[in-house]
Coordinates of C-alpha atoms in Angstrom, one line a residue:
X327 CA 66.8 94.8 86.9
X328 CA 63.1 94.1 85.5
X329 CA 61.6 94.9 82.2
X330 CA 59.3 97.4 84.0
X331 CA 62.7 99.2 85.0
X332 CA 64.2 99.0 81.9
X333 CA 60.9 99.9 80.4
X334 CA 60.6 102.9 82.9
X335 CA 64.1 103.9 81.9
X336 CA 64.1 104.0 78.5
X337 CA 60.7 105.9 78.2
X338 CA 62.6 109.0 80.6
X339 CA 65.9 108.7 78.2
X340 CA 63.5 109.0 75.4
X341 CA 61.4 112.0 76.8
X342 CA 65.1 113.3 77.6
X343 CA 65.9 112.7 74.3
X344 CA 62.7 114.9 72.8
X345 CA 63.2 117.8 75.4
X346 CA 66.7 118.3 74.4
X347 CA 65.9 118.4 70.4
X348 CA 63.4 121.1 71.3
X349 CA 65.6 123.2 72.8
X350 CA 67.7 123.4 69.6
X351 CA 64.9 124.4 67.6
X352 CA 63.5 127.8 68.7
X353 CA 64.4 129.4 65.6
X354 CA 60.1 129.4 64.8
X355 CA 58.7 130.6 61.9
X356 CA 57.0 133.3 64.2
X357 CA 59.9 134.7 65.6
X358 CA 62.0 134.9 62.8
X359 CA 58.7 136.5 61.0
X360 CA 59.2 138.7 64.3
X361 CA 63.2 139.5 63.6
X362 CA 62.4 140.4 60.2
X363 CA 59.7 143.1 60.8
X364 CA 60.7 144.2 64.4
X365 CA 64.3 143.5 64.7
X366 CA 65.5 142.9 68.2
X367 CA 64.1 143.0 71.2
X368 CA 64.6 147.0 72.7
X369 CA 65.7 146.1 76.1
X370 CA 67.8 143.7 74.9
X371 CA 69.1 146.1 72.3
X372 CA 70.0 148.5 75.3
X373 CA 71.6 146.2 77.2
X374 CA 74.1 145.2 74.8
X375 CA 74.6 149.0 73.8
X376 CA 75.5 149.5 77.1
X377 CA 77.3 146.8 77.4
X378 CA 79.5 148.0 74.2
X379 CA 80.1 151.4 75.4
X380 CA 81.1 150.2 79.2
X381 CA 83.9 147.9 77.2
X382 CA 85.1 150.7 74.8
X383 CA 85.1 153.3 77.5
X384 CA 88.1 151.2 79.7
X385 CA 90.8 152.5 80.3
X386 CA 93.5 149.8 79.3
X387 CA 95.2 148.7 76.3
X388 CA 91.4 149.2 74.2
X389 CA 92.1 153.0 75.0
X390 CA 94.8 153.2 72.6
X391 CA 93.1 151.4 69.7
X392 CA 90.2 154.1 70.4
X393 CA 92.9 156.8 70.0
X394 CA 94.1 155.1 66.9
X395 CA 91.3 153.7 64.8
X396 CA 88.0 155.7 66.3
X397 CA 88.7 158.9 65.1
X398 CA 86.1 160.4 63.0
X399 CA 87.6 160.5 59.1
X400 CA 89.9 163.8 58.8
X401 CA 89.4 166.5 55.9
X402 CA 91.5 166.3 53.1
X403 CA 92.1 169.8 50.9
X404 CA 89.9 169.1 47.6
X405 CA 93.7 168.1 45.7
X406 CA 94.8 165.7 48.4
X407 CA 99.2 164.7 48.0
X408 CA 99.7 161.5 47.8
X409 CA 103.1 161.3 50.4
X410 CA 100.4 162.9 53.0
X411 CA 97.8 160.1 52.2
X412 CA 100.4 157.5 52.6
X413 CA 100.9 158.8 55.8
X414 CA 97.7 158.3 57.2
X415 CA 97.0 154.8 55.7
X416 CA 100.2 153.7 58.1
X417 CA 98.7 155.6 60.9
X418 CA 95.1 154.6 60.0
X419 CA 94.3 151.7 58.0
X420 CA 92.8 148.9 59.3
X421 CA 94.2 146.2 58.1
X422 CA 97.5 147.5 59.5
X423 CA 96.0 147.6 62.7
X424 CA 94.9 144.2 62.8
X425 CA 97.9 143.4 61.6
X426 CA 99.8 144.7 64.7
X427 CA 97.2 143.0 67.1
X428 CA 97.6 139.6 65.2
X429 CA 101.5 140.2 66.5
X430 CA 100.5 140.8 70.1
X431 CA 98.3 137.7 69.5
X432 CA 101.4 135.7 68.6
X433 CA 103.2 136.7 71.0
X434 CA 100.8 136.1 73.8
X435 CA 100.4 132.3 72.0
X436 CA 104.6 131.8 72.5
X437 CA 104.6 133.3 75.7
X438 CA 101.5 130.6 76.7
X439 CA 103.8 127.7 75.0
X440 CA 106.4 128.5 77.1
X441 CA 104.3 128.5 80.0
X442 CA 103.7 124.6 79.4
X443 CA 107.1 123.9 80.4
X444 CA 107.3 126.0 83.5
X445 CA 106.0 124.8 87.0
X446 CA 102.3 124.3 87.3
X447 CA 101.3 125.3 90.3
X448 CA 97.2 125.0 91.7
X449 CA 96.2 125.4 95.1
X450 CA 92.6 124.1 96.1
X451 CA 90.3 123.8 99.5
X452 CA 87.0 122.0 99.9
X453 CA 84.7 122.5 103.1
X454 CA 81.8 119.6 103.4
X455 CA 79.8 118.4 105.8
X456 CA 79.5 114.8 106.6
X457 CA 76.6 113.0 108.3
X458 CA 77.4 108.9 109.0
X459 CA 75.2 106.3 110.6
X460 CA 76.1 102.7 110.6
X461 CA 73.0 100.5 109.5
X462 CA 74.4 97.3 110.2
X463 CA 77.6 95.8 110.7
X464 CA 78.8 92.9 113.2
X465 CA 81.3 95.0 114.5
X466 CA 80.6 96.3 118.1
X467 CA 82.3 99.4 117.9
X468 CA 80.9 100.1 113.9
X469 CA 77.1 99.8 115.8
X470 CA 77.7 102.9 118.3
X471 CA 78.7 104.6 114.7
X472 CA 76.7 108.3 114.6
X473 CA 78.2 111.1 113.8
X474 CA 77.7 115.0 112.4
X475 CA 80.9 116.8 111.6
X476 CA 82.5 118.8 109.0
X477 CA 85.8 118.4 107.1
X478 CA 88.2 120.9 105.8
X479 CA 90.9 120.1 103.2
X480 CA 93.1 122.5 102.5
X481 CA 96.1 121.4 99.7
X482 CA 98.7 122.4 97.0
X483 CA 100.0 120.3 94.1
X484 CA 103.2 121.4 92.2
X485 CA 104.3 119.2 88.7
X486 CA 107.3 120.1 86.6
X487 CA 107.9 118.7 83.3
X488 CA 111.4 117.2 83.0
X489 CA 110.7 115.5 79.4
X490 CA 108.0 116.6 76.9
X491 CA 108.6 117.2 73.4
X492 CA 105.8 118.0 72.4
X493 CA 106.1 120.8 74.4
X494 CA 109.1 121.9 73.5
X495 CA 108.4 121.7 69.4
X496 CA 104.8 123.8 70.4
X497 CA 107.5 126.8 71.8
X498 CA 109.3 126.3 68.2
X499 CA 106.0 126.2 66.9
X500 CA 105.0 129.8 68.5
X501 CA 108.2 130.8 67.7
X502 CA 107.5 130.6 63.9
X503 CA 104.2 132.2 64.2
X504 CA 105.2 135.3 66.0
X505 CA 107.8 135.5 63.0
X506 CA 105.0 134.7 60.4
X507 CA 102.7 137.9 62.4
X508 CA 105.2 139.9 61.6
X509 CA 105.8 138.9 58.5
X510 CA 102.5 139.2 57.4
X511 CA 102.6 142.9 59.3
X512 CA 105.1 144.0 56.8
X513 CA 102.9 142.4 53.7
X514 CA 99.9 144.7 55.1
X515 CA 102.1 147.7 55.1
X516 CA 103.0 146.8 51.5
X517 CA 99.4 146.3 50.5
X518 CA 97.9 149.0 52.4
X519 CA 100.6 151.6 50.3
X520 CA 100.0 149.4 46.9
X521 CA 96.4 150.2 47.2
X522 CA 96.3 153.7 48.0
X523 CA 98.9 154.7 45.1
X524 CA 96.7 152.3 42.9
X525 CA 94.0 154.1 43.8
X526 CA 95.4 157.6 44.2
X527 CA 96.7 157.0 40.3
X528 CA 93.0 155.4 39.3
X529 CA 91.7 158.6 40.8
X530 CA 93.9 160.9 38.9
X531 CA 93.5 159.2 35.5
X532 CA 89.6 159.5 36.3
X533 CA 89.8 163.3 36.6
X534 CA 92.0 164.0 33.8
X535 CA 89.1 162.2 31.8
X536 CA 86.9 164.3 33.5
X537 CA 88.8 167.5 32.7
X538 CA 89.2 166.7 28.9
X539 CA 85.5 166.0 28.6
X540 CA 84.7 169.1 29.6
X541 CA 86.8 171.0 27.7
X542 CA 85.4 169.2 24.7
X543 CA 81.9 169.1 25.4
X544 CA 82.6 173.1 25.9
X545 CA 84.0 173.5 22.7
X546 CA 81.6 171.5 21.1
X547 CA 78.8 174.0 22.3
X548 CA 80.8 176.9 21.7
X549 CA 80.6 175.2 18.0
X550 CA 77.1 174.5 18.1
X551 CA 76.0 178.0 18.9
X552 CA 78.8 179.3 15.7
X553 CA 76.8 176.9 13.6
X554 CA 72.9 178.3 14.6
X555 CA 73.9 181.6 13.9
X556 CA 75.4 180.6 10.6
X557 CA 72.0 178.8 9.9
X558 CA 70.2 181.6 11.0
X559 CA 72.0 183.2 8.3
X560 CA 71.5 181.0 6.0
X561 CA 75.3 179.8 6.2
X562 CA 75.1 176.5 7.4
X563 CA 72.3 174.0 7.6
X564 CA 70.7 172.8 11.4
X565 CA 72.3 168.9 9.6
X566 CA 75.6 170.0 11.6
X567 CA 74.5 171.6 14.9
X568 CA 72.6 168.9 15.6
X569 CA 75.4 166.5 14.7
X570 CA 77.3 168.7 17.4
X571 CA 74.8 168.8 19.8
X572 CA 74.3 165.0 19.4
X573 CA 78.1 164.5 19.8
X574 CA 78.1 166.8 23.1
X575 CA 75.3 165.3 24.6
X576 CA 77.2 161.7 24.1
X577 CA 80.4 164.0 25.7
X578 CA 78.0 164.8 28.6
X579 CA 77.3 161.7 29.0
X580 CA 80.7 160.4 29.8
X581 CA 81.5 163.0 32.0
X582 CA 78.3 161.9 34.3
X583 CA 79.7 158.4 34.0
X584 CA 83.3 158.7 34.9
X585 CA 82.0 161.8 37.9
X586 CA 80.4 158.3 39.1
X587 CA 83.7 156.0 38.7
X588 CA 85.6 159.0 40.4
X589 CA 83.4 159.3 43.3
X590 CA 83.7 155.9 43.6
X591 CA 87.6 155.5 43.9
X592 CA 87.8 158.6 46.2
X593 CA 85.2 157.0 48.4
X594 CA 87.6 153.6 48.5
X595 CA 90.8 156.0 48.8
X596 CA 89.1 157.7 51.8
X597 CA 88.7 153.9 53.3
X598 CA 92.0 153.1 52.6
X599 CA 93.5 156.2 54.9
X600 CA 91.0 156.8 57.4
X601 CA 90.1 160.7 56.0
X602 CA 87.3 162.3 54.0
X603 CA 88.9 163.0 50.3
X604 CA 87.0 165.4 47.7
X605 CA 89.5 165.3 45.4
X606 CA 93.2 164.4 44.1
X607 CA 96.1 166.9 42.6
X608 CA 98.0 166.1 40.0
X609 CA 100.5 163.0 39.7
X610 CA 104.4 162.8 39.0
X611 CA 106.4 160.0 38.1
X612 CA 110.2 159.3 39.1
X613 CA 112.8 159.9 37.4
X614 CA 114.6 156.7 35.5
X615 CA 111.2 154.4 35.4
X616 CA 110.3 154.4 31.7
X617 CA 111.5 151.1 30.3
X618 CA 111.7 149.1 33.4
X619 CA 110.3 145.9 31.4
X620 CA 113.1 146.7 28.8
X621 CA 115.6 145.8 31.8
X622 CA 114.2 143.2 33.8
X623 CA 113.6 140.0 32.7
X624 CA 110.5 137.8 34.4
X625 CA 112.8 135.4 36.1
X626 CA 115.1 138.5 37.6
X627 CA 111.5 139.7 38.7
X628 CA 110.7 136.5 40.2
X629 CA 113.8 136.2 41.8
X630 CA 113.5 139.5 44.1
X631 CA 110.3 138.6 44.7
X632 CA 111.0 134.8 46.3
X633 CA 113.7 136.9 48.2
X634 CA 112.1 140.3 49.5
X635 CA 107.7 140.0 49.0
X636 CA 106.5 139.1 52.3
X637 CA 103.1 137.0 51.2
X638 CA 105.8 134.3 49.6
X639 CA 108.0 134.7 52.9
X640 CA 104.9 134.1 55.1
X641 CA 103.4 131.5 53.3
X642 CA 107.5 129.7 53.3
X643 CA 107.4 130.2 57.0
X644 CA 104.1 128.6 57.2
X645 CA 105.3 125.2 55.7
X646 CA 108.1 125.2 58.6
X647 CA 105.5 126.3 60.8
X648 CA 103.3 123.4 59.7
X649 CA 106.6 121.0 59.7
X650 CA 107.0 121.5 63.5
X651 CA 103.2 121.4 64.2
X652 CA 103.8 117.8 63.1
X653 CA 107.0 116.8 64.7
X654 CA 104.7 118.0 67.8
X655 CA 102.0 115.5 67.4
X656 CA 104.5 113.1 66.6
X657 CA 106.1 113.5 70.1
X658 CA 102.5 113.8 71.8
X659 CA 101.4 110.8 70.1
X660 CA 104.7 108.5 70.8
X661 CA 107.1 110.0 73.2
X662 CA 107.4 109.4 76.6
X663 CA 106.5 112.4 79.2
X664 CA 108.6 112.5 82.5
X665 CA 107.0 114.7 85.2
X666 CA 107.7 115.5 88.3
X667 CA 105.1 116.3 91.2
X668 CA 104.7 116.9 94.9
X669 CA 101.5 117.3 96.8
X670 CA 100.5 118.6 100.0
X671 CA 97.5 117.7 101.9
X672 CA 95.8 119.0 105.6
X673 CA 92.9 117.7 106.6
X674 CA 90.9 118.8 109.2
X675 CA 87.8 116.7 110.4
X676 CA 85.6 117.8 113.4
X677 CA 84.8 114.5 114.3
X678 CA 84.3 110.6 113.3
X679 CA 81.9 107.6 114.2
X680 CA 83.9 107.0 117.1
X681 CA 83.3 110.7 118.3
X682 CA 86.5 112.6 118.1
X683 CA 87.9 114.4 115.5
X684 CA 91.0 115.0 113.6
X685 CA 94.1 116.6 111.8
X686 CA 95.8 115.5 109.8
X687 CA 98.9 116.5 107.0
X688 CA 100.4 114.3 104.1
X689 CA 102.4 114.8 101.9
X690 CA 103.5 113.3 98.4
X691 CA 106.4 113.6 95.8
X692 CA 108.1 111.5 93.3
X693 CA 108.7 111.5 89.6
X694 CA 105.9 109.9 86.7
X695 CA 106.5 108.8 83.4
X696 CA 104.0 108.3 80.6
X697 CA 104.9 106.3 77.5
X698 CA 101.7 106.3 75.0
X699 CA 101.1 103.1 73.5
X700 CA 98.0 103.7 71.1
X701 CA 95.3 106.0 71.1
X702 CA 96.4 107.3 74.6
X703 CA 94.3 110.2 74.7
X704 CA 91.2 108.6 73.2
X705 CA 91.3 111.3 69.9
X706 CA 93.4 109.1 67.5
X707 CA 96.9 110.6 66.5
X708 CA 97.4 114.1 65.9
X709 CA 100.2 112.8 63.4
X710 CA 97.7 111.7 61.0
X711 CA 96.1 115.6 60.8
X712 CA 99.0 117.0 61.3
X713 CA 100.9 115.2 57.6
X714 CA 97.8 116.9 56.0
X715 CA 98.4 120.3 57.2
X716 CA 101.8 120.0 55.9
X717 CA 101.3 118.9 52.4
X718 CA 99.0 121.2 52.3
X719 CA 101.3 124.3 53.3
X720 CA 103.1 122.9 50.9
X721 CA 100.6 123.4 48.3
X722 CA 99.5 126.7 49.2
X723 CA 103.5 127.8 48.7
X724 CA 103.5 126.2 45.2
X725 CA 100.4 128.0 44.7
X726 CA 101.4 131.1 45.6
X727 CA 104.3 131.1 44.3
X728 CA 102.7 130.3 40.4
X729 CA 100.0 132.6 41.1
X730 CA 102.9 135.3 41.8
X731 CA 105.3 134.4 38.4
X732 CA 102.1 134.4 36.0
X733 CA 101.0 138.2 37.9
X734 CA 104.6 139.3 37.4
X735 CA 104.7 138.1 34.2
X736 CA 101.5 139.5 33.4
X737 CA 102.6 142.9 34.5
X738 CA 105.8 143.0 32.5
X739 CA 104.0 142.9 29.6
X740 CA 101.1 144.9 30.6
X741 CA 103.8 147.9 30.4
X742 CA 106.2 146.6 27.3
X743 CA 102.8 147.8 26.1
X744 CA 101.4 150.5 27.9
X745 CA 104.8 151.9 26.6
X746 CA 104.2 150.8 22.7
X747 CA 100.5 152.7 23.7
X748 CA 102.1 155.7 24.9
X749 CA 104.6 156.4 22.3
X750 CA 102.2 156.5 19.6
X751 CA 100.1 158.3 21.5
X752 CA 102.4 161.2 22.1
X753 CA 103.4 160.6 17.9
X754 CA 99.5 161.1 17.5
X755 CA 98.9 163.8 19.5
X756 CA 102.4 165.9 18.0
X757 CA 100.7 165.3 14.5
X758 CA 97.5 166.7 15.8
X759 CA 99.5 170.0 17.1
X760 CA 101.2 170.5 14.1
X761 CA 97.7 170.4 12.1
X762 CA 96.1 172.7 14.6
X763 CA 99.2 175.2 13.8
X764 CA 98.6 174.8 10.4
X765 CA 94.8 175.3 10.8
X766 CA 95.7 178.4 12.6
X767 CA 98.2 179.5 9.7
X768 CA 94.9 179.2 7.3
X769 CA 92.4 180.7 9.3
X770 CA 95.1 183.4 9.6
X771 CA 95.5 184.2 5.6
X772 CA 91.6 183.5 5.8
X773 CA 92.0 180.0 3.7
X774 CA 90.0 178.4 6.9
X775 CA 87.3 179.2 9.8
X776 CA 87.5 178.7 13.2
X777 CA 84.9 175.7 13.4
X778 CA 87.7 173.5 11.5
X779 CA 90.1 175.1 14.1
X780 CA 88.3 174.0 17.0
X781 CA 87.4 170.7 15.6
X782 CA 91.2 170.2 15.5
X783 CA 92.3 171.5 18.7
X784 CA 89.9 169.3 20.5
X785 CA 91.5 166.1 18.4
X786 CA 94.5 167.4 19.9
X787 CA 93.4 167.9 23.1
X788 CA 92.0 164.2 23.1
X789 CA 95.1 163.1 22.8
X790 CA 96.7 165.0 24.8
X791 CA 94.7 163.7 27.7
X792 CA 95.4 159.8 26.5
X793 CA 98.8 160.1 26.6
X794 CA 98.6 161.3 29.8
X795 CA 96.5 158.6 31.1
X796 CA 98.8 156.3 29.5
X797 CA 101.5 157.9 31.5
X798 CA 99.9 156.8 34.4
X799 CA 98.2 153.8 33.3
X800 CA 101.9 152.8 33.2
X801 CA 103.1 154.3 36.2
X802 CA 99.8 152.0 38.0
X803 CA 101.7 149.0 36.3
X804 CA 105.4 150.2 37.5
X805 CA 103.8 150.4 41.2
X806 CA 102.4 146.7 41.1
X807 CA 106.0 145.6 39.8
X808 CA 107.2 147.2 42.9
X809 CA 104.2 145.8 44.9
X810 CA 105.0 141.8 43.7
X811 CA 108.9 142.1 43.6
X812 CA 108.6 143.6 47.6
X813 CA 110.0 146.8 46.7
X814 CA 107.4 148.8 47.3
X815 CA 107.8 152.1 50.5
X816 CA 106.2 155.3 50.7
X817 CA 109.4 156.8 49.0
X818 CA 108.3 155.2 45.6
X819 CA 106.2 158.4 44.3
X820 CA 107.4 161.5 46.4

C-alpha cells in the first residue's frame, strides 16, 4: 500500500469520524429554544396519540388492565368507611397492579430459562444469483468457464443441550425470582393497606381538629358579642373582646390551616384507592389493643417480623437469588458444554461453469463439546460481577434488616408514650369536666356568669378532642407495629 493510500484512507476514516460525532449532537440550542416555547412537533404529536390509543384499544391481555386500572375515580359518600376503602385499594391501587404484572414478568423470565434447555430448532433459505467468468487459469476446461444461474438453499439445524450448567442454575435462578414477585406482591398488598389506614387515621385526626376549632372559635364569638354588649353597658371594657376576638381570629386561623393538611391527606387517600373521597367518618379501635408495648418486647417484635414481613423475606430470597446467579457464571465461565446438533442442507443450483446444473442434499449430525479455557467469550468472567452482586445482597439484607429493628423499636416506644400522653390527657380533660360542673353549680346559685362557663367548657372541650387524637395517634402507631411485624390484613380495623 502507498502513503498516498494510506493518506487517502485515513483522511475518509477521519471525515467518517466527524460525520458520525455530528449526528450525536442535534440537541441545538435552537431547537431546544424551540421545545421549550413550542413543545413538540403537532404531526408528530398526533401520530403518537394515535399510536397510544390503537395500543390501548386491543383487545388482548391490555384489555383487562383497561378494565382494572382506567376507570375514572369512583365517588365516595362525604364519611367514606374504611373496610370499603380497603377494598378498593386491593382492587385499585397501583402499585398492586404492578405488582401482579412484575409476577407474570417472572414467570415469563423462568418459562424463557427453561426454554434454554429445550431443542433449538431454526429453519433458514437463501435464493441468490450467481454470475462466474473465469479470467485466467491454465486449465482447459476452467477457460470455457461462463455461466448465469441461480441457487436455492433450503436447510434446518436442530442442537440439543446434553450438559450446561449454567443453564440449569439460570432455571433455579428464575425460579427464585418468580418466588421473590410474589413475594414482593404480598409486601405491596401490605403496604398498599398500611398506607390507606395510615392515612384514613391521619384524615380523621385532621377533622376532629377541624371540628374542635370550630366549636371554639364559635364559642369564642358567641363570648365576644356577651362582652360588647356588656361594654356597651358599661359592664366590661373593649380590653377583653378584643382579647377574644384576637384569640378567635388565631382559632380561625388554624382551622384554614389544618382544612389545607385535610385536603391534602384525602387527596393522597383518594390516590391510594383509585376513588374521589370528600370526607372520612369516624374511627374505631379494636378491642384488646391498648398496652400492646406493655406485652411485647422489641426482640419478640423483631422476631415475627424476620418470620412473617415480606420486604425482609424478599430481600432474604434475593441473596439466594444472587448466590445462584453466581454459581451460574461460574459454570458459564468454566464448565464444559456438551451439545448435540444435526443439520440438513438442499441445494439447488441452476447451473455451473461447465453448463449444467445441480441438486444436491447433505446432511450433518454429531455431538460438540466446549470446555472454556480463559476469556472464552471475549467479556471477562461473569464470576467476577457476579461475587459483587452477592456481597452486596448481602448488605442490603443486613441493611434492611437494622433499618427494620431501629423502626420497630422506634414504634414501641412511640406508643409506651402515646399511651403516658393519653392517660393524662383523659386525667386532664375529667378535671376540666368536673370544673365545668362546678362552674355550672355557681352560675346556678348566681356566684358565676356564663362567660367563665364558656371559657371552661371550651378547656374541656380542648381536651376532649386531644385525647381523642391521642387515641388515634396511637392506634396510627399500633397499625405500623402490625405493618413491620407482617401482621397487617384488612381485618385489622373492621
Amino acid at each position: 500500500m502507498t502513503i498516498k493510500t494510506t493518506f487517502a484512507l485515513a483522511l475518509t476514516a477521519a471525515v467518517g469520524l466527524a460525520a458520525c460525532d455530528g449526528t450525536t449532537n442535534k440537541a441545538t440550542p435552537e431547537r431546544l429554544e424551540a421545545l421549550r416555547t413550542e413543545g413538540i412537533n403537532p404531526d408528530r404529536r398526533a401520530k403518537e396519540d394515535q399510536r397510544f390509543a390503537n395500543t390501548l384499544a386491543r383487545a388482548n391481555s391490555i384489555a383487562e388492565v383497561n378494565a382494572d386500572f382506567g376507570q375514572s375515580a369512583v365517588d365516595n359518600p362525604a364519611n367514606a368507611a374504611l373496610p370499603d376503602l380497603l377494598q378498593n385499594a386491593l382492587e385499585r391501587n397501583t402499585d398492586i397492579g404492578r405488582a401482579a404484572q412484575n409476577i407474570n414478568r417472572a414467570d415469563a423470565e423462568r418459562l424463557n430459562a427453561i426454554f434454554g434447555y429445550l431443542p433449538q430448532v431454526s429453519a433458514n433459505f437463501t435464493r441468490t444469483q450467481v454470475r462466474s467468468r473465469v479470467i485466467s487459469s491454465d486449465n482447459a476446461v476452467f477457460q470455457l468457464g461462463t455461466a448465469t444461474y441461480g441457487v436455492t438453499t433450503m436447510g434446518a439445524t436442530v442442537t440439543q443441550p446434553l450438559v450446561n450448567v449454567s443453564r440449569i442454575f439460570a432455571i433455579q435462578t428464575a425460579t427464585t425470582a418468580r418466588t421473590i414477585a410474589e413475594v414482593r406482591y404480598i409486601a405491596a398488598v401490605q403496604k398498599a393497606i398500611f398506607d390507606t389506614t395510615d392515612t384514613y387515621l391521619a384524615a380523621a385526626a385532621s377533622k376532629m381538629r377541624m371540628q374542635e376549632y370550630q366549636t371554639r372559635g364559635a364559642s369564642l364569638g358567641r363570648q365576644a358579642a356577651t362582652e360588647m354588649g356588656l361594654a356597651d353597658s358599661g359592664l366590661a371594657s373593649d380590653q377583653a373582646r378584643r382579647a377574644l376576638l384576637s384569640e378567635q381570629g388565631q382559632v380561625q386561623s388554624d382551622y384554614a390551616l389544618e382544612a389545607a393538611n385535610y385536603a391534602q391527606l384525602l387527596g393522597r387517600l383518594s390516590a391510594l384507592t383509585g376513588t374521589a373521597i370528600s370526607g372520612v367518618g369516624a374511627v374505631s379501635a379494636p378491642g384488646g389493643i391498648s398496652g400492646t408495648e406493655g406485652r411485647m418486647s422489641v426482640a419478640q417484635a423483631v422476631a415475627l417480623a424476620e418470620k412473617n414481613n415480606p420486604e425482609i423475606l424478599a430481600i432474604a430470597m434475593s441473596v439466594v437469588e444472587a448466590d445462584l446467579a453466581r454459581k451460574g457464571a461460574m459454570a458459564a465461565d468454566f464448565g464444559p458444554v456438551v451439545d448435540a446438533f444435526a443439520n440438513i442442507e438442499r441445494e439447488t443450483r441452476g447451473g455451473s461453469r461447465f453448463g449444467g446444473g445441480s441438486k444436491t442434499q447433505e446432511m450433518t449430525a454429531g455431538v460438540q463439546v466446549t470446555i472454556p479455557l480463559f476469556n472464552a467469550r471475549g467479556d471477562g468472567l461473569r464470576t467476577l460481577n457476579a461475587n459483587v452482586d452477592l456481597r452486596s445482597a448481602v448488605v442490603d439484607y443486613h441493611a434492611t434488616r437494622r433499618e427494620l429493628e431501629t423502626r420497630i423499636a422506634m414504634t414501641l416506644e412511640r406508643m409506651k408514650q402515646l399511651s403516658t400522653a393519653s392517660g393524662q390527657l383523659s386525667q386532664a380533660y375529667r378535671a376540666a369536666q368536673a370544673n365545668v360542673q362546678s362552674e355550672r353549680d355557681l352560675v346556678a346559685s348566681g356566684q358565676s356568669n356564663d362567660l367563665v362557663l364558656a371559657a371552661r367548657q371550651r378547656l374541656a372541650s380542648q381536651l376532649q378532642v386531644q385525647a381523642e387524637v391521642q387515641r388515634v395517634e396511637y392506634l396510627r402507631a399500633w397499625n405500623e407495629l402490625q405493618y413491620l411485624t407482617g401482621a397487617l390484613n384488612t381485618n385489622a380495623l373492621r
